[in-house]
XYZ file of C-alpha atoms in Angstrom:
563
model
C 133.679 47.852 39.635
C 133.803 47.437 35.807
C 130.437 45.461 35.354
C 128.778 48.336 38.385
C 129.937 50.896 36.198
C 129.377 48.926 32.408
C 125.552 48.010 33.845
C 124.358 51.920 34.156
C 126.026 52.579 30.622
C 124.292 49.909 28.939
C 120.952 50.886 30.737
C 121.203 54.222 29.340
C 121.978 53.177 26.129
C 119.634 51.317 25.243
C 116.830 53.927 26.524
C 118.981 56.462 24.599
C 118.163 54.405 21.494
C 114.664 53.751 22.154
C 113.640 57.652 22.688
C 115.421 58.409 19.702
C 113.678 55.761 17.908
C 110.540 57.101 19.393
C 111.190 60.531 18.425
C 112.098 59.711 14.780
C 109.146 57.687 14.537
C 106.849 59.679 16.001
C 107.923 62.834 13.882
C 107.306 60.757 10.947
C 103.881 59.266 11.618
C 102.595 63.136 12.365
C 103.534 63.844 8.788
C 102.364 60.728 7.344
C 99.101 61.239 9.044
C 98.919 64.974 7.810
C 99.268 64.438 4.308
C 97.191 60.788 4.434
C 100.406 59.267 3.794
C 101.260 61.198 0.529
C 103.171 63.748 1.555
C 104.185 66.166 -1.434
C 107.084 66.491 -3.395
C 107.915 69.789 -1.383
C 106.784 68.677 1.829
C 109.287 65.932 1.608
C 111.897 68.343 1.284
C 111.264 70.425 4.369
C 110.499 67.391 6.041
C 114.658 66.036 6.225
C 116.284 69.195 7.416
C 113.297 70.124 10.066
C 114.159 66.577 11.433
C 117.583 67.968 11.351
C 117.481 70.148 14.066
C 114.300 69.250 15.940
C 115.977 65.823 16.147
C 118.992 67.040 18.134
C 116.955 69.584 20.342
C 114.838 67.155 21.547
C 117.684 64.470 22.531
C 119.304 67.700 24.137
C 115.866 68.162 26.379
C 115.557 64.555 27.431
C 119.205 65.016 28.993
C 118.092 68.293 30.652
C 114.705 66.446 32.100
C 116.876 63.770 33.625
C 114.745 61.004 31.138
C 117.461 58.925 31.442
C 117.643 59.065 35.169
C 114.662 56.442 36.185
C 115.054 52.904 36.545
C 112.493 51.563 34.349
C 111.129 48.861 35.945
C 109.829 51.335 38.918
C 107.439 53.717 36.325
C 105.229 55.923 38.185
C 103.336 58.837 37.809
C 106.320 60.987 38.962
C 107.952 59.756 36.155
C 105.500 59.936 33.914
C 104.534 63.984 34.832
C 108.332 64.598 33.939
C 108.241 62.796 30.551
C 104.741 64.895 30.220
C 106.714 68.597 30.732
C 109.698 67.427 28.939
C 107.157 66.683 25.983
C 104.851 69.594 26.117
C 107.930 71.701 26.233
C 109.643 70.578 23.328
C 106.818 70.793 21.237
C 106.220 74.385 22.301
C 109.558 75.129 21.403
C 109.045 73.718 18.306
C 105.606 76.024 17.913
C 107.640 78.858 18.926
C 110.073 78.199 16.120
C 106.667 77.996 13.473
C 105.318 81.015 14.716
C 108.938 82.738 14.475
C 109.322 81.680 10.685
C 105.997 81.796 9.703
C 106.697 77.873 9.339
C 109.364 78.004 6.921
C 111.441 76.115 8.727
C 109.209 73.926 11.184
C 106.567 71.085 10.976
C 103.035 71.964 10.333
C 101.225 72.876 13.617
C 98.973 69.610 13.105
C 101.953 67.718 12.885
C 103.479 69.488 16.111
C 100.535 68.086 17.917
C 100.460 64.901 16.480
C 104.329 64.593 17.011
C 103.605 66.001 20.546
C 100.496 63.320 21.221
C 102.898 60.452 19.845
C 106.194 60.757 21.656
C 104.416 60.753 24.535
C 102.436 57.395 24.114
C 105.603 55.923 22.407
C 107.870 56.736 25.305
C 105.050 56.496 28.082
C 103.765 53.498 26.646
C 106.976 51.856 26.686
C 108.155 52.428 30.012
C 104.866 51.589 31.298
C 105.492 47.997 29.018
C 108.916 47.350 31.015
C 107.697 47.803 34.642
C 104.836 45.723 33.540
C 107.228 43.085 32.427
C 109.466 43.385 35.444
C 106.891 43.097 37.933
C 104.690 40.659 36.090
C 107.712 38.220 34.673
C 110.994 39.170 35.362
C 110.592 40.004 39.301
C 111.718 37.006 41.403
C 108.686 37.570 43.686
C 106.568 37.656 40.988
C 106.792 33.781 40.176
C 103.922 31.917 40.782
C 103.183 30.656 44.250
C 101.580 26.695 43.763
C 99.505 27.001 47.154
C 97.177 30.520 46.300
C 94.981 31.891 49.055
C 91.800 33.670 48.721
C 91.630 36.968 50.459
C 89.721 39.674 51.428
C 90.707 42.992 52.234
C 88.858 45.254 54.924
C 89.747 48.629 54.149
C 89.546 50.166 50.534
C 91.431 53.198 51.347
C 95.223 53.997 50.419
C 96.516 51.072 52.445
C 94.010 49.065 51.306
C 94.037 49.639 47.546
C 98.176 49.505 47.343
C 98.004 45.879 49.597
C 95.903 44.966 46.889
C 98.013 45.948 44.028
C 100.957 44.708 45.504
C 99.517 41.038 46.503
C 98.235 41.495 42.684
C 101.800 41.798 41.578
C 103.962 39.678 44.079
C 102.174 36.323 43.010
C 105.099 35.002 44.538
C 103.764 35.781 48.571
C 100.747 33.754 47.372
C 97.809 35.649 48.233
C 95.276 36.661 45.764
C 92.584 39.285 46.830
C 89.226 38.481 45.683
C 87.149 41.321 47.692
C 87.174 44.635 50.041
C 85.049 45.334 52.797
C 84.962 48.788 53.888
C 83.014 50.888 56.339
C 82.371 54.057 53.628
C 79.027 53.376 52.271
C 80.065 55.161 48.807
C 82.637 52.636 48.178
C 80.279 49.723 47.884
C 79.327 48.621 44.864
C 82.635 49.579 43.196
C 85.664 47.927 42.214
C 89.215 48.828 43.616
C 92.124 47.541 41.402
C 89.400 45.080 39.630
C 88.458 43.928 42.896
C 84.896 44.212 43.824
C 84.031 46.438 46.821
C 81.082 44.433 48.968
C 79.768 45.985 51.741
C 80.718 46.798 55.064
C 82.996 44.443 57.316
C 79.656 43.515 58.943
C 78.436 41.287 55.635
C 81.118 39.138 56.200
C 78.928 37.203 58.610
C 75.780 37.550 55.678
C 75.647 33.955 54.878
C 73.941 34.534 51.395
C 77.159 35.824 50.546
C 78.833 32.930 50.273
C 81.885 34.231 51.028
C 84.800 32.003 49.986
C 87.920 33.153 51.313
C 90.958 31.517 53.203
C 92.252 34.661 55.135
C 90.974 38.862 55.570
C 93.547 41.302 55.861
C 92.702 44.159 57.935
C 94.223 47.357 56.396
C 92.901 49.889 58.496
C 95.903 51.345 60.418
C 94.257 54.660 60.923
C 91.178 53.321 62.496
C 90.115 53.349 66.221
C 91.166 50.790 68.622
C 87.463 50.376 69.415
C 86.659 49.821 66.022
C 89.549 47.593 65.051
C 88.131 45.250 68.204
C 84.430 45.677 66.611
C 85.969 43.806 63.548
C 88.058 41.410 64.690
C 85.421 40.359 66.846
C 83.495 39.558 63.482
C 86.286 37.466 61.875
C 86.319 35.600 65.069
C 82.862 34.999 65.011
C 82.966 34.274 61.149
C 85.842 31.756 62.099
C 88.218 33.429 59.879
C 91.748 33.538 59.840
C 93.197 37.188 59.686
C 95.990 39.800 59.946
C 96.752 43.191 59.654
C 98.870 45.932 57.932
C 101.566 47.676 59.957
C 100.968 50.414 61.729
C 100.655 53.881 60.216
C 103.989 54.976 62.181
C 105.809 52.036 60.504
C 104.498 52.884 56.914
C 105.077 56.913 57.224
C 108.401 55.844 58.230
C 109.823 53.600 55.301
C 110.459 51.158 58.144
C 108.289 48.114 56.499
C 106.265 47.472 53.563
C 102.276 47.687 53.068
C 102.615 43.668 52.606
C 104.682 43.012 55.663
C 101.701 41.638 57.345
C 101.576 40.909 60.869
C 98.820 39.294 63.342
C 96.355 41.544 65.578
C 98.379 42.514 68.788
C 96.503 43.528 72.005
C 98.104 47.082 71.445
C 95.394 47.354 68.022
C 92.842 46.778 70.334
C 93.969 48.482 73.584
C 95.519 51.725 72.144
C 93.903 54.976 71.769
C 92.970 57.291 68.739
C 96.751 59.140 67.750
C 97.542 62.229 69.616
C 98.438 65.056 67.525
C 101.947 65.967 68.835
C 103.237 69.710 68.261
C 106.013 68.487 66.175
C 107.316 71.965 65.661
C 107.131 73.290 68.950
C 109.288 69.541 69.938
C 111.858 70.312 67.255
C 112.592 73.655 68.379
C 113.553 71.928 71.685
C 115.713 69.191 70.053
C 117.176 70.166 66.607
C 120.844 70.588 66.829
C 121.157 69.942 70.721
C 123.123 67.588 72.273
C 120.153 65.016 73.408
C 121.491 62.376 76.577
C 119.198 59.240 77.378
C 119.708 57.644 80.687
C 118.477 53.759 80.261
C 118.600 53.714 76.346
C 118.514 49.894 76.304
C 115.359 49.369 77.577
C 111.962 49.682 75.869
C 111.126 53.540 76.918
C 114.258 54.715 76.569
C 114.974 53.073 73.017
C 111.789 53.882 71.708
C 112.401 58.396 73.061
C 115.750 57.745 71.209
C 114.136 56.395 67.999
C 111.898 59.501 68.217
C 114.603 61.704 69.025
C 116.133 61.213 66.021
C 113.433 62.145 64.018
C 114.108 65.574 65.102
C 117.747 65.809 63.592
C 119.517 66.664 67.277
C 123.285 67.501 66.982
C 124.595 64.200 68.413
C 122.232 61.803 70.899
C 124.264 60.228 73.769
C 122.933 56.340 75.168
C 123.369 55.987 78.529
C 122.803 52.147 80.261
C 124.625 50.148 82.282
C 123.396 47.161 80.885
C 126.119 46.671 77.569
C 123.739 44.085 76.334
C 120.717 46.329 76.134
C 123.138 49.392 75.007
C 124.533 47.070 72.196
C 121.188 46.154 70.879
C 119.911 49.623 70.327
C 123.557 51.012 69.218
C 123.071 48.449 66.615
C 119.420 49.086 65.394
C 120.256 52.492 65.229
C 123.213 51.736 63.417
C 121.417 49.829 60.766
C 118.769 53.049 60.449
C 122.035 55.441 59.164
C 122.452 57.217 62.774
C 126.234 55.791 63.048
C 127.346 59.885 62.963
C 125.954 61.426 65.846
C 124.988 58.313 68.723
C 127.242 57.915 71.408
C 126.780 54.903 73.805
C 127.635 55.461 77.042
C 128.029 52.410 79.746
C 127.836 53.951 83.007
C 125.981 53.756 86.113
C 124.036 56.920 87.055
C 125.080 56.348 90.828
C 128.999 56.845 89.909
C 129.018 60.482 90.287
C 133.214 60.535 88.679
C 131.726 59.160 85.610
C 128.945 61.134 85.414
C 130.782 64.820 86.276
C 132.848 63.281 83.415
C 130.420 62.260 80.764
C 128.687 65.891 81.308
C 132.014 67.482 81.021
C 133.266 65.808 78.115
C 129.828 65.693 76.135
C 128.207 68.894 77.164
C 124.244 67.472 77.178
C 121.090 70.386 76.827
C 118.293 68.099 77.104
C 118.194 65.612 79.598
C 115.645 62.222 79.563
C 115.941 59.766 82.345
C 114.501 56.941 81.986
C 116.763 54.739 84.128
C 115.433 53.091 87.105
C 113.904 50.589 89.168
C 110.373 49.823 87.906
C 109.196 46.081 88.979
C 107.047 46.041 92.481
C 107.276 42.657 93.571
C 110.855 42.628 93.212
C 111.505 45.916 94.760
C 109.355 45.083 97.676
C 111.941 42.528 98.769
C 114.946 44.981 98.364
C 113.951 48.095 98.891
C 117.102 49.588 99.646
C 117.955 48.882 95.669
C 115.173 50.632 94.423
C 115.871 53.667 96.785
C 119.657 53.845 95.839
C 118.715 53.654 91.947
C 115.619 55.665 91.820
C 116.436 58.364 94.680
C 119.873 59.094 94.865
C 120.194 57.861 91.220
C 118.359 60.437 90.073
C 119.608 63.338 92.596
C 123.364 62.613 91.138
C 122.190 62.562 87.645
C 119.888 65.450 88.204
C 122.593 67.532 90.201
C 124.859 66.933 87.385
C 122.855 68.541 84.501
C 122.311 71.894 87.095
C 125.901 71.810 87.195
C 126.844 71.941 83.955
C 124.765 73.917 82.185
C 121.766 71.375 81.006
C 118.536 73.596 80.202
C 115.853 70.486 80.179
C 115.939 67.645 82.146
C 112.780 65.191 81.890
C 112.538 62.146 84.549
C 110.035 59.604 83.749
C 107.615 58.927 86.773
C 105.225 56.426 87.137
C 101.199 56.465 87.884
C 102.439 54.144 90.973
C 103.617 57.771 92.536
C 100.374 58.998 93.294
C 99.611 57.972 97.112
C 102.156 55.144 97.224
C 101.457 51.793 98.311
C 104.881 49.962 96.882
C 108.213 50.660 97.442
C 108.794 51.651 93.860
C 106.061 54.006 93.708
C 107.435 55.752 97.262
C 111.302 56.146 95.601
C 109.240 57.829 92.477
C 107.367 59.992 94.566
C 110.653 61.095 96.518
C 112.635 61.552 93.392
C 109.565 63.956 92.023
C 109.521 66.231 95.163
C 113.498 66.038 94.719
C 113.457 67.456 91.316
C 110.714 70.168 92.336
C 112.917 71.195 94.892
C 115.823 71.392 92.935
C 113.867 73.218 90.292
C 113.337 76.294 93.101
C 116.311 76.212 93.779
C 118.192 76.548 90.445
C 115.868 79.493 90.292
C 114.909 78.218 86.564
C 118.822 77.644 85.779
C 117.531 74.073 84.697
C 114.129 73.106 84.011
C 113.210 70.118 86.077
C 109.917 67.912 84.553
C 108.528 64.663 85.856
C 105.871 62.829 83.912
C 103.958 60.269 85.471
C 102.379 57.139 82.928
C 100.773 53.924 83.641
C 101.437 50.595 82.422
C 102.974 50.777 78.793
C 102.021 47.769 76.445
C 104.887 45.465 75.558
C 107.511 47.219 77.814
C 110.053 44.783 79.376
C 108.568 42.874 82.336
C 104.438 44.145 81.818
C 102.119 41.819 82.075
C 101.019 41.387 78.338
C 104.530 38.991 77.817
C 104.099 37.176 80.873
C 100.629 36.339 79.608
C 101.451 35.350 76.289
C 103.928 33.036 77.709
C 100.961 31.102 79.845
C 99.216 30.817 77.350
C 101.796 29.221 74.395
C 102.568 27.013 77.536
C 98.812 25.589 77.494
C 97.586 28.259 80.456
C 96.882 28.355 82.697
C 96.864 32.345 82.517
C 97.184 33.361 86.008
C 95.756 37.537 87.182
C 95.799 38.729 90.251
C 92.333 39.423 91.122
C 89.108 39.260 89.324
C 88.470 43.366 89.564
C 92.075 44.866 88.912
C 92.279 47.498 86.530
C 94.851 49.277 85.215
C 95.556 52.287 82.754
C 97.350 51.259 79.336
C 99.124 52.803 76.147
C 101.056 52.129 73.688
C 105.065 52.624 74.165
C 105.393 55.116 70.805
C 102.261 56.926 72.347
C 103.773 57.110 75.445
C 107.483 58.571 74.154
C 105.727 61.101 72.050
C 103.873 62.460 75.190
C 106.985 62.550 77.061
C 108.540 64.752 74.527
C 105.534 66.832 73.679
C 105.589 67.538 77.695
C 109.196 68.296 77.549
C 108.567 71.045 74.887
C 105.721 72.244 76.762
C 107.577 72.082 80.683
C 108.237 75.683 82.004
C 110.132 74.275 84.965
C 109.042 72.292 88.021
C 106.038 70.588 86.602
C 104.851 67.125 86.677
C 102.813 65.990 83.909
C 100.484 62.988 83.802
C 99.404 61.955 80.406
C 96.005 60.844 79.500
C 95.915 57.272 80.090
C 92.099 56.978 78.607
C 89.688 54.514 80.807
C 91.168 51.848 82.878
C 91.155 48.144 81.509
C 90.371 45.428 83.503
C 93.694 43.172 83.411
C 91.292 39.820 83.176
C 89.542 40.986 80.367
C 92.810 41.449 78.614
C 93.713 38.074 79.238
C 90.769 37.093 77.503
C 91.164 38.925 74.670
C 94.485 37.935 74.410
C 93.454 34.253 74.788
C 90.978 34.892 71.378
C 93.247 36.280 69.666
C 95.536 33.116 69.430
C 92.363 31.301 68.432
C 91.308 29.961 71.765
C 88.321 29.961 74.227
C 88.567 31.443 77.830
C 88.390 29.334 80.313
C 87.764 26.354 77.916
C 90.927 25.982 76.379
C 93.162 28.254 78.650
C 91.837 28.142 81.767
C 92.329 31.903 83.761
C 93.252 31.461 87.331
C 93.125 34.627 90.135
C 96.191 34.561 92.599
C 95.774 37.030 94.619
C 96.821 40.644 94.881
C 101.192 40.507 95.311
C 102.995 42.872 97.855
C 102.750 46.398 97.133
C 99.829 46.550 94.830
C 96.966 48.427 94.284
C 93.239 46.911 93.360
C 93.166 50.518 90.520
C 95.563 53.248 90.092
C 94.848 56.693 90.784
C 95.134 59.535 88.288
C 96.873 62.264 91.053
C 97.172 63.036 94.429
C 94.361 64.328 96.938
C 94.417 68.291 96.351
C 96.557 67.944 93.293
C 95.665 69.193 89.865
């Protein structure tokens, strides 16, 4: 505790001493300047007393605009319009005090603005010198890395130009960017952080470029899936290695770093452009309410409660009856400073004690159950299962929240729903018509909303894992037939639907979200193939099985007469 305490002190000190340094120095050079360094007899005695008092007002200032706040080493332009205002108004005060006196007892006004121009560069200047020497020298990541690589940059926007600084500074992650590529035509031909802007990401493959580079970064998180596939089609091509940024969720969030680099996923090529949620409209639903998520551990329900959150509800209850799955996401959530208001819940949403008991005790408002039964094949072999979980599982849970009071309750349905041909798609469809019934029933007591998706990308048990797996096992990558197609986003897409459609649901609805054009699941598995660097059917071979029991050749978008 001593040395925490001794560290700050000595921190402060020492910046104490250099603004005061800076501030006597300063004040002196404006005179010395003024008079061209022979300052009169009687200038010299004004001189000592005005530095009397303008001394002490100024170290009284730099208390008042917190100049002794910032850690040095992190410098920025915040900082540096602070030290600007506490500056300009010290100096004025200093006018004020000349134009009070008639200058009898303040500097000359040309030595006001001298003094003014001086402290700034002095204190500015030396700030500016100490991050520069942290970053540059004192910074363990900024130690030289013996194995360098050459690389370029596609994207010379914010992301682009703060990778670039950053791989600039961090020697230490041994990458050293050498040129941009960037689809705005004005950018070309200029130079972003000293790095030369050359063209489009199409002149990578212009040969007279002579290109010399051992990686490209793609740092376009705001671009379109479409166009993100348009250039990574052109590294592979080019026979380049190459990564991206994060996404632009991650990086608004704080979650990760600009150089936290990560490879291409099929979601950067398969996702959509962003929907613009109502955010306001969803936080009037959610802020300060009592939020309960049935089947928190799994990959839709974690990723709802991660949103939640952003919307500051009262407390937000996690409901699974898996403890592994509710452990993981107790503790992720933990680790994000949500340890105050989560609850986890074990419990089984077909023990109707427990759940007349978790309603009672934790009074939910908003409802979101994603718990259920969701893999075909399996459920075609034990049907009964899927119909206790996803029927009656839902009518006890559902029942529940109209008993006590619960104003939105939000199932998640599935696109499998619409004229059912599996077992899992029939329970979904009965659990719908349940909760529209219901709905008419409570009169609008509780506000009953289903909303149907497709298949969401990386979700536990879709087919993008099970693919990956085939092919780090040497393939072969087996799809069910050659023309199945099915509808895809993103699970953060997805969750931010669901709650948009919660905010929007008047009661009895049932939503289906814009799933965009179908995908044909063996042209993912080629692109998934190229992007770890192989050849369809040359390296990883891509064998057709055969349609499994239960499933449809293309999903449908909504029942006949529905709209």
């Amino acid at each position: 505790m001593k040395g925490a305490i001794s560290k700050p002190f000595r921190r402060i000190l020492v910046l104490a001493v250099a603004d005061v340094t800076a501030i006597v120095f300063s004040l002196w050079i404006a005179y010395q300047l003024r008079f061209d360094f022979q300052i009169p007899a009687a200038e010299q005695v004004r001189m000592w007393p005005v530095m009397g008092w303008v001394l002490p007002l100024k170290i009284v200032l730099l208390i008042l605009f917190r100049q002794f706040d910032g850690l040095l080493g992190y410098f920025g332009l915040p900082d540096l319009r602070r030290l600007f205002a506490y500056s300009a108004f010290s100096s004025g005060l200093v006018a004020l005090v000349w134009f009070s006196t008639r200058g009898l007892y303040a500097p000359p006004r040309s030595v006001i603005l001298v003094d003014f121009l001086a402290a700034l560069m002095l204190m500015g200047g030396g700030r500016l010198g100490l991050r520069v020497l942290r970053e540059r020298y004192l910074a363990p990541e900024a130690r030289h890395n013996k194995s360098v690589k050459k690389v370029a940059i596609i994207g010379a926007g914010d992301v682009g130009s703060s990778l670039a600084r950053e791989l600039s500074v961090k020697r230490g992650l041994g990458m050293k960017p050498v040129a941009f590529f960037d689809d705005d035509q004005s950018k070309w031909r200029s130079r972003v952080h000293d790095v030369p802007v050359l063209g489009g990401p199409e002149a990578i493959l212009d040969r007279t470029m002579n290109l010399q580079v051992d990686e490209v970064i793609i740092a376009m998180p705001s671009a379109s899936a479409k166009r993100v596939g348009e250039v990574v089609k052109i590294l592979q091509k080019a026979r380049l290695k190459f990564q991206t940024v994060p996404s632009l969720r991650q990086l608004a969030s704080g979650q990760v770093k600009v150089s936290q680099l990560r490879s291409v996923e099929i979601q950067d090529l398969l996702g959509r452009d962003a929907v613009k949620l109502e955010t306001e409209h969803i936080r009037g639903v959610l802020e300060d309410k009592v939020v309960l998520v049935t089947g928190a551990g799994g990959s839709i329900g974690g990723e709802l409660c991660r949103q939640i959150l952003e919307f500051h509800p009262r407390r937000l209850l996690l409901l699974d009856q898996s403890e592994v799955q509710l452990f993981q996401i107790e503790q992720e959530l933990l680790e994000r400073g949500h340890g105050s208001i989560i609850i986890p819940l074990i419990a089984d949403i077909l023990d109707t004690p427990r759940l007349g008991q978790i309603f009672e005790r934790q009074r939910p408002e908003v409802v979101f159950h994603a718990a259920a039964h969701k893999h075909v094949p399996l459920m075609e072999s034990q049907p009964s299962e899927a119909i206790k979980n996803n029927v009656f599982g839902t009518a006890r849970l559902a029942e529940a929240a109209r008993d006590h009071g619960v104003t939105r309750f939000v199932m998640i349905s599935t696109d499998k729903a619409i004229n059912p041909t599996s077992v899992m798609g029939a329970t979904k469809r009965v659990a719908e018509i349940f909760l529209q019934a219901l709905h008419a029933e409570t009169n609008g007591g509780t506000q009953f909303i289903a909303v149907r998706f497709g298949n969401v990308l990386g979700s536990s048990g879709s087919v993008i894992p099970t693919f990956q797996k085939q092919i780090a096992l040497g393939g072969p990558v087996k799809v069910t037939h050659r023309d199945v197609t099915r509808y895809f986003m993103t699970i953060p897409e997805a969750c931010g639907l669901v709650l948009q459609s919660c905010a929007q649901g008047q009661g009895g609805e049932i939503f289906v979200l814009d799933m965009g054009q179908p995908v044909k699941i063996v042209d993912l598995a080629r692109q998934l193939i190229e992007l770890n660097g192989l050849v369809p059917d040359e390296d990883i071979l891509i064998e057709f099985t055969g349609l499994r029991p239960g499933e449809k050749l293309f999903e449908e978008l909504s029942h006949q007469g529905e709209n």
